[in-house]
Short mmCIF file of C-alpha atoms and ligand atoms in Angstrom, two decimals:
data_model
loop_
_atom_site.label_atom_id
_atom_site.label_comp_id
_atom_site.label_asym_id
_atom_site.label_seq_id
_atom_site.Cartn_x
_atom_site.Cartn_y
_atom_site.Cartn_z
CA MET A 1 -41.45 -48.73 74.91
CA PRO A 2 -37.53 -50.27 75.63
CA THR A 3 -36.97 -50.95 79.15
CA THR A 4 -33.56 -53.27 78.37
CA ASP A 5 -30.94 -52.77 76.09
CA THR A 6 -32.09 -56.31 74.35
CA ASP A 7 -35.37 -55.22 74.55
CA ALA A 8 -34.51 -51.86 71.97
CA LEU A 9 -32.69 -54.25 70.10
CA ILE A 10 -35.49 -56.22 68.83
CA ALA A 11 -37.40 -52.57 68.92
CA ALA A 12 -34.97 -51.37 66.26
CA ALA A 13 -35.17 -54.61 64.87
CA GLU A 14 -38.49 -53.90 63.54
CA ALA A 15 -38.29 -49.90 62.45
CA ALA A 16 -35.41 -51.99 60.76
CA LEU A 17 -38.34 -53.57 58.71
CA ARG A 18 -39.27 -50.44 57.91
CA ALA A 19 -36.21 -49.58 54.99
CA PRO A 20 -36.79 -48.79 51.57
CA SER A 21 -34.79 -52.16 49.05
CA ILE A 22 -34.49 -53.13 45.47
CA PHE A 23 -37.31 -54.59 44.11
CA ASN A 24 -39.09 -54.48 47.91
CA THR A 25 -37.59 -57.95 48.35
CA GLN A 26 -36.51 -56.79 52.12
CA PRO A 27 -33.33 -59.07 51.42
CA TRP A 28 -31.73 -59.36 55.39
CA HIS A 29 -32.53 -61.36 58.71
CA TRP A 30 -31.92 -60.04 61.84
CA ARG A 31 -31.05 -62.19 64.33
CA VAL A 32 -30.91 -59.93 68.45
CA ALA A 33 -28.11 -61.76 71.08
CA GLY A 34 -27.92 -60.18 74.08
CA ASN A 35 -26.77 -57.11 73.69
CA ALA A 36 -25.74 -57.06 69.92
CA LEU A 37 -27.82 -57.50 66.50
CA GLU A 38 -26.35 -59.39 64.32
CA LEU A 39 -27.74 -57.81 59.94
CA SER A 40 -26.90 -60.72 57.87
CA ALA A 41 -27.80 -61.06 53.80
CA ASP A 42 -30.63 -63.59 53.27
CA PRO A 43 -29.56 -65.42 50.29
CA GLN A 44 -33.44 -66.71 49.49
CA ARG A 45 -34.06 -62.39 48.15
CA GLN A 46 -31.50 -61.82 46.16
CA LEU A 47 -32.13 -60.91 42.69
CA PRO A 48 -29.82 -62.75 39.97
CA VAL A 49 -30.14 -61.75 37.14
CA VAL A 50 -30.90 -57.50 38.91
CA ASP A 51 -28.32 -57.80 40.56
CA PRO A 52 -25.36 -60.93 40.67
CA ASP A 53 -23.03 -58.70 42.19
CA HIS A 54 -25.70 -57.89 45.44
CA ARG A 55 -24.68 -54.44 45.27
CA MET A 56 -27.91 -53.53 44.95
CA THR A 57 -29.16 -56.32 48.36
CA THR A 58 -26.66 -54.47 49.92
CA LEU A 59 -26.73 -51.30 49.27
CA SER A 60 -30.81 -52.03 50.34
CA CYS A 61 -28.90 -53.78 53.54
CA GLY A 62 -27.56 -50.56 54.65
CA ILE A 63 -30.67 -48.29 55.01
CA ALA A 64 -32.00 -51.65 57.40
CA LEU A 65 -28.93 -50.99 59.27
CA HIS A 66 -29.43 -47.01 59.17
CA HIS A 67 -32.75 -47.56 60.55
CA ALA A 68 -31.00 -49.77 63.56
CA ARG A 69 -28.60 -46.83 64.93
CA THR A 70 -31.53 -44.84 63.99
CA ALA A 71 -33.76 -45.99 66.29
CA LEU A 72 -31.18 -47.03 68.53
CA ALA A 73 -30.39 -42.64 68.90
CA ALA A 74 -33.70 -42.49 69.06
CA GLU A 75 -34.40 -44.72 72.25
CA GLY A 76 -30.94 -43.04 74.40
CA ARG A 77 -28.31 -46.09 73.08
CA THR A 78 -25.51 -45.18 71.98
CA THR A 79 -24.40 -48.39 69.78
CA GLU A 80 -21.02 -49.31 67.62
CA VAL A 81 -21.09 -50.58 64.80
CA ASP A 82 -18.60 -53.76 63.24
CA ARG A 83 -18.77 -53.71 59.46
CA LEU A 84 -18.34 -57.32 57.72
CA PRO A 85 -16.71 -58.04 60.86
CA ASP A 86 -15.32 -62.52 59.69
CA PRO A 87 -14.02 -62.41 56.88
CA ALA A 88 -14.97 -66.90 57.07
CA ARG A 89 -18.64 -65.56 56.36
CA PRO A 90 -19.70 -62.48 54.59
CA GLY A 91 -23.62 -62.79 54.97
CA LEU A 92 -22.40 -61.70 57.71
CA LEU A 93 -22.82 -57.70 57.10
CA ALA A 94 -22.70 -55.70 60.06
CA ARG A 95 -22.74 -56.46 63.83
CA ILE A 96 -24.48 -53.59 65.87
CA ARG A 97 -23.56 -53.87 70.21
CA VAL A 98 -25.02 -51.00 72.90
CA ALA A 99 -22.30 -49.27 73.80
CA GLY A 100 -23.70 -46.57 76.53
CA ARG A 101 -26.82 -44.52 77.25
CA GLN A 102 -26.66 -40.41 76.31
CA PRO A 103 -29.64 -38.66 75.93
CA VAL A 104 -32.26 -38.38 73.48
CA THR A 105 -32.34 -34.50 71.12
CA PRO A 106 -34.66 -32.89 68.94
CA ALA A 107 -32.95 -34.53 65.56
CA ASP A 108 -32.51 -38.61 67.20
CA ILE A 109 -36.40 -38.48 67.18
CA ARG A 110 -36.47 -36.17 64.37
CA ARG A 111 -35.12 -38.65 61.97
CA TYR A 112 -36.21 -41.66 63.30
CA GLU A 113 -40.33 -40.60 62.78
CA SER A 114 -39.33 -39.73 58.97
CA THR A 115 -38.89 -43.47 58.88
CA LEU A 116 -42.48 -43.71 59.76
CA ILE A 117 -43.68 -41.63 57.06
CA ARG A 118 -40.91 -41.90 54.46
CA HIS A 119 -41.92 -43.69 50.68
CA THR A 120 -41.34 -44.18 47.61
CA ASP A 121 -43.15 -41.70 45.72
CA ARG A 122 -43.09 -42.35 41.67
CA ARG A 123 -45.39 -39.79 40.66
CA LEU A 124 -44.19 -37.13 38.00
CA PHE A 125 -43.69 -33.88 40.71
CA THR A 126 -45.47 -30.84 41.45
CA ASP A 127 -43.83 -27.34 39.02
CA ARG A 128 -42.69 -26.70 42.86
CA ARG A 129 -38.81 -26.40 42.92
CA VAL A 130 -35.80 -28.32 44.59
CA PRO A 131 -34.33 -25.38 47.25
CA ALA A 132 -30.67 -25.28 46.49
CA GLU A 133 -29.93 -25.22 50.11
CA ALA A 134 -32.28 -28.58 51.07
CA VAL A 135 -30.04 -30.34 48.34
CA ASP A 136 -27.30 -29.61 50.58
CA GLY A 137 -28.62 -30.32 53.38
CA LEU A 138 -28.94 -34.25 50.68
CA ARG A 139 -24.93 -34.18 49.79
CA ARG A 140 -23.91 -33.38 53.70
CA ALA A 141 -26.06 -36.31 54.56
CA ALA A 142 -24.11 -38.59 52.91
CA GLU A 143 -21.03 -37.54 53.31
CA GLY A 144 -21.56 -38.70 57.01
CA GLU A 145 -21.94 -42.34 56.20
CA GLY A 146 -19.41 -41.55 54.54
CA ALA A 147 -20.52 -41.69 50.83
CA HIS A 148 -21.07 -39.01 48.36
CA LEU A 149 -24.55 -37.30 46.56
CA PHE A 150 -23.56 -35.37 43.58
CA LEU A 151 -26.52 -33.58 41.58
CA VAL A 152 -26.58 -33.82 37.70
CA ARG A 153 -25.80 -30.39 36.20
CA PRO A 154 -28.90 -29.24 34.01
CA GLU A 155 -26.06 -29.50 30.96
CA ASP A 156 -26.53 -33.89 32.27
CA THR A 157 -30.20 -34.76 32.19
CA PRO A 158 -29.78 -35.79 28.61
CA VAL A 159 -27.01 -37.43 29.41
CA LEU A 160 -28.68 -39.50 32.39
CA ALA A 161 -31.87 -40.15 30.36
CA SER A 162 -30.02 -41.68 27.60
CA ALA A 163 -28.12 -43.97 29.85
CA VAL A 164 -31.84 -44.88 31.71
CA SER A 165 -33.19 -45.38 27.94
CA GLN A 166 -30.70 -47.37 27.14
CA ALA A 167 -30.55 -49.24 30.73
CA GLN A 168 -34.84 -49.61 30.38
CA ALA A 169 -33.84 -50.98 26.94
CA THR A 170 -31.55 -53.83 27.22
CA GLN A 171 -33.28 -54.96 30.73
CA LEU A 172 -36.75 -55.45 28.91
CA ALA A 173 -35.30 -57.13 26.14
CA ASP A 174 -34.60 -59.83 28.58
CA PRO A 175 -36.65 -62.87 29.73
CA ALA A 176 -35.03 -63.53 32.44
CA TYR A 177 -35.03 -59.47 34.53
CA ARG A 178 -39.35 -59.71 33.85
CA ALA A 179 -39.35 -62.76 34.63
CA GLU A 180 -37.67 -61.70 37.77
CA LEU A 181 -40.02 -58.21 37.63
CA ALA A 182 -43.29 -60.46 37.30
CA ARG A 183 -41.90 -62.48 39.70
CA TRP A 184 -41.11 -58.94 43.04
CA THR A 185 -44.31 -56.95 41.56
CA HIS A 186 -48.00 -58.15 42.52
CA PRO A 187 -51.31 -57.09 42.50
CA ALA A 188 -52.51 -54.46 45.53
CA GLU A 189 -53.39 -57.65 47.18
CA ALA A 190 -50.52 -59.69 47.89
CA GLY A 191 -48.21 -60.59 50.74
CA GLY A 192 -45.50 -59.20 52.54
CA SER A 193 -42.89 -57.87 49.90
CA GLY A 194 -42.47 -57.24 46.43
CA VAL A 195 -43.53 -54.05 45.01
CA PRO A 196 -47.47 -53.27 43.98
CA ILE A 197 -48.56 -52.28 41.42
CA ASP A 198 -50.75 -49.92 43.01
CA THR A 199 -47.50 -47.92 43.93
CA ALA A 200 -45.99 -47.10 39.79
CA THR A 201 -47.49 -45.33 38.06
CA PRO A 202 -48.51 -46.43 33.93
CA PRO A 203 -45.58 -45.39 31.60
CA THR A 204 -46.31 -41.41 30.75
CA SER A 205 -43.21 -38.22 29.09
CA ARG A 206 -40.51 -37.49 31.32
CA THR A 207 -37.04 -36.13 31.46
CA VAL A 208 -36.11 -38.79 32.17
CA PRO A 209 -37.86 -42.47 32.28
CA VAL A 210 -38.36 -44.44 35.45
CA ARG A 211 -38.53 -48.15 35.39
CA GLU A 212 -42.34 -49.81 34.73
CA PHE A 213 -43.32 -52.28 36.92
CA GLY A 214 -45.60 -55.07 35.81
CA ILE A 215 -46.39 -56.93 32.65
CA GLU A 216 -46.37 -54.23 29.88
CA GLY A 217 -46.06 -51.43 32.24
CA THR A 218 -49.44 -51.46 33.08
CA GLY A 219 -48.95 -49.70 37.33
CA VAL A 220 -52.20 -47.83 37.72
CA LEU A 221 -51.12 -45.23 39.85
CA ALA A 222 -52.10 -41.53 38.47
CA PRO A 223 -48.66 -39.61 37.64
CA GLY A 224 -49.86 -36.29 37.94
CA GLU A 225 -49.25 -33.41 35.26
CA GLY A 226 -46.62 -32.42 33.44
CA HIS A 227 -43.09 -33.92 32.72
CA ASP A 228 -40.80 -34.28 35.22
CA GLU A 229 -39.12 -30.58 34.79
CA THR A 230 -38.43 -29.71 37.90
CA ALA A 231 -37.24 -32.62 38.81
CA VAL A 232 -33.90 -32.96 40.29
CA TYR A 233 -30.87 -35.86 39.81
CA ALA A 234 -28.34 -36.93 42.25
CA VAL A 235 -25.52 -39.57 42.24
CA LEU A 236 -25.18 -41.16 45.31
CA ALA A 237 -21.38 -42.57 44.42
CA GLY A 238 -18.05 -44.47 47.14
CA ASP A 239 -14.68 -44.48 46.70
CA GLY A 240 -14.57 -47.76 46.69
CA ASP A 241 -17.15 -50.10 44.58
CA SER A 242 -16.98 -53.70 47.35
CA PRO A 243 -19.31 -54.79 49.45
CA ARG A 244 -17.85 -52.86 52.17
CA ASP A 245 -19.49 -49.52 49.83
CA TRP A 246 -22.08 -50.48 49.07
CA LEU A 247 -22.56 -50.84 52.62
CA ARG A 248 -21.90 -47.83 53.39
CA ALA A 249 -24.00 -46.30 50.92
CA GLY A 250 -26.93 -47.97 52.54
CA GLU A 251 -26.88 -45.78 55.66
CA ALA A 252 -26.04 -42.49 53.86
CA LEU A 253 -29.27 -43.33 51.31
CA SER A 254 -30.76 -44.59 55.13
CA ALA A 255 -29.52 -40.97 55.49
CA VAL A 256 -30.37 -38.97 52.98
CA LEU A 257 -33.93 -40.19 52.09
CA LEU A 258 -34.33 -39.93 56.31
CA THR A 259 -33.33 -36.10 55.99
CA ALA A 260 -35.77 -34.82 52.71
CA VAL A 261 -39.26 -36.22 55.29
CA SER A 262 -38.13 -33.09 57.86
CA GLU A 263 -37.12 -30.37 54.44
CA ASP A 264 -41.04 -32.01 52.38
CA LEU A 265 -38.98 -33.60 49.44
CA ALA A 266 -39.68 -36.77 47.67
CA VAL A 267 -37.46 -39.25 46.14
CA SER A 268 -37.16 -41.51 44.37
CA PRO A 269 -34.27 -44.36 43.69
CA MET A 270 -33.79 -45.80 40.65
CA SER A 271 -31.08 -48.43 40.16
CA ASP A 272 -31.98 -49.92 36.80
CA VAL A 273 -29.36 -47.07 35.15
CA ILE A 274 -26.82 -49.49 37.69
CA GLU A 275 -28.06 -52.82 37.31
CA VAL A 276 -27.15 -52.73 33.68
CA ALA A 277 -22.67 -52.66 32.95
CA ALA A 278 -22.66 -51.06 30.16
CA THR A 279 -24.02 -47.54 31.25
CA ARG A 280 -22.80 -47.93 34.80
CA LEU A 281 -20.27 -47.45 33.35
CA ARG A 282 -21.44 -44.50 31.14
CA LEU A 283 -22.90 -42.34 34.79
CA GLY A 284 -19.19 -42.77 36.34
CA ARG A 285 -17.41 -41.34 32.91
CA MET A 286 -19.97 -38.42 32.71
CA LEU A 287 -19.36 -38.16 37.07
CA SER A 288 -15.39 -37.50 34.74
CA GLY A 289 -14.12 -40.61 36.76
CA ILE A 290 -14.76 -38.59 40.62
CA GLY A 291 -16.49 -42.09 42.56
CA TYR A 292 -18.40 -45.27 41.24
CA PRO A 293 -22.38 -44.47 41.25
CA PHE A 294 -24.40 -47.02 43.23
CA LEU A 295 -27.81 -44.86 42.93
CA VAL A 296 -29.32 -42.21 41.19
CA LEU A 297 -32.16 -39.95 42.71
CA ARG A 298 -35.15 -38.58 41.73
CA VAL A 299 -35.82 -35.39 44.45
CA GLY A 300 -38.60 -33.00 44.60
CA VAL A 301 -41.54 -31.53 46.20
CA ALA A 302 -44.32 -34.21 45.37
CA GLU A 303 -48.16 -33.52 45.39
CA PRO A 304 -49.25 -33.11 49.27
CA ALA A 305 -52.59 -33.73 48.61
CA THR A 306 -52.86 -37.39 47.77
CA ARG A 307 -50.54 -40.34 48.64
CA VAL A 308 -48.97 -43.17 47.65
CA PRO A 309 -50.10 -45.67 48.63
CA ALA A 310 -48.30 -48.28 51.69
CA THR A 311 -46.15 -50.41 50.41
CA PRO A 312 -46.01 -53.95 52.03
CA ARG A 313 -43.30 -55.17 54.77
CA ARG A 314 -43.02 -58.71 55.64
CA ASP A 315 -44.07 -60.19 59.39
CA PRO A 316 -41.40 -59.61 61.74
CA ALA A 317 -41.33 -63.06 62.40
CA GLU A 318 -40.11 -64.35 59.53
CA VAL A 319 -36.65 -61.93 59.49
CA ILE A 320 -35.73 -61.35 63.43
CA GLU A 321 -34.53 -64.15 65.91
CA VAL A 322 -34.22 -63.69 69.37
CA SER A 323 -31.06 -65.99 70.61
CA SER A 324 -31.18 -66.99 73.78
C1 FMN B 1 -30.56 -49.93 46.24
C2 FMN B 1 -32.19 -49.41 45.32
C3 FMN B 1 -33.26 -49.66 44.39
C4 FMN B 1 -34.41 -49.23 43.87
N1 FMN B 1 -34.29 -49.31 42.42
C5 FMN B 1 -36.00 -49.04 42.14
C6 FMN B 1 -35.76 -48.53 40.45
O1 FMN B 1 -35.41 -48.76 39.57
N2 FMN B 1 -36.74 -47.80 41.09
C7 FMN B 1 -37.93 -47.37 41.40
O2 FMN B 1 -39.60 -46.89 40.97
N3 FMN B 1 -38.08 -47.80 43.06
C8 FMN B 1 -36.82 -48.10 43.48
N4 FMN B 1 -36.94 -48.25 44.44
C9 FMN B 1 -37.86 -48.02 45.15
C10 FMN B 1 -38.24 -49.40 45.76
O3 FMN B 1 -38.66 -50.51 45.24
C11 FMN B 1 -38.74 -49.41 46.74
O4 FMN B 1 -38.40 -48.66 48.23
C12 FMN B 1 -40.36 -50.06 47.86
O5 FMN B 1 -40.62 -50.82 46.43
C13 FMN B 1 -40.51 -49.80 49.38
O6 FMN B 1 -41.01 -48.97 49.28
P1 FMN B 1 -41.16 -47.76 50.04
O7 FMN B 1 -39.85 -47.35 49.54
O8 FMN B 1 -42.58 -47.10 49.47
O9 FMN B 1 -41.11 -48.30 51.35
C14 FMN B 1 -35.42 -48.66 44.87
C15 FMN B 1 -34.50 -48.62 46.58
C16 FMN B 1 -33.36 -49.61 46.61
C17 FMN B 1 -33.49 -49.41 48.26
#
């Protein structure tokens, strides 16, 4: 239990290490200085082929920012957040300051506890449907953090499937993409970052295909039965397409993912269709031009009896710097 504000900030940075990120790159660095916590992008962990604009890495850092805010709220701290506070340092994404104290609510605790159990589930979903009111809850969570979550209408699912297939074919035809994917895909036992192959499913027939990890798509996680017919697809979108919008969208995504945990829903992010410019534009047209699409989410009810192996995280000592 942290006692000082500095202890609470260190604990918040540690909690934020659990945030999901593109290819599990964990592309962030935290610096604790007095009563402030600074979040920077780690230039060594960018993805030059998949993410040359840094849209996905900034979004991932936004998720970490929201995880840190969530941990501080669960410690009874109110915070002030400055996003992109220094134009001379574009890599400095946010500065969080402890502003005061407030009573901890059950919702604060629930949200924090959700960070401990959330994980990406790439398996086919069960035949149980996603309740409409749960989707409304996810949408409100995104709006509360300044982004939008648009549900893909059933009649638009074939358009989404076609755009995703186009993106995957484009990427797989590029040797540089295949090399970058291979660099961040690992056997189960390796390292503290990257996607372990035992969290990815082998190729299987799906309404909308998911990204294949590993050499020739050799994911080893049993995918389950069916074709993903109950999956609901949603597009996370913003009003602008700037680093600030990506950061806010990351915070919104974290809020959506943590809300999904409390609704017993599984979520699997899909970014390949966004990474390829042509299909990102197709998706924007599918949304009739209302907002810039940043990520597709596959939402459903997962098989509760079996669990997906945990994806590892980096050593906190590598990621968190405490300045006196
Ligand atoms: C911005 C972003 C994009 C992602 N894109 C994909 C994707 O295209 N396909 C996929 O299977 N997982 C995707 N993921 C999920 C990550 O691979 C996953 O979060 C990471 O490996 C950590 O695992 P965890 O979520 O189980 O903690 C994405 C995650 C984020 C945050």
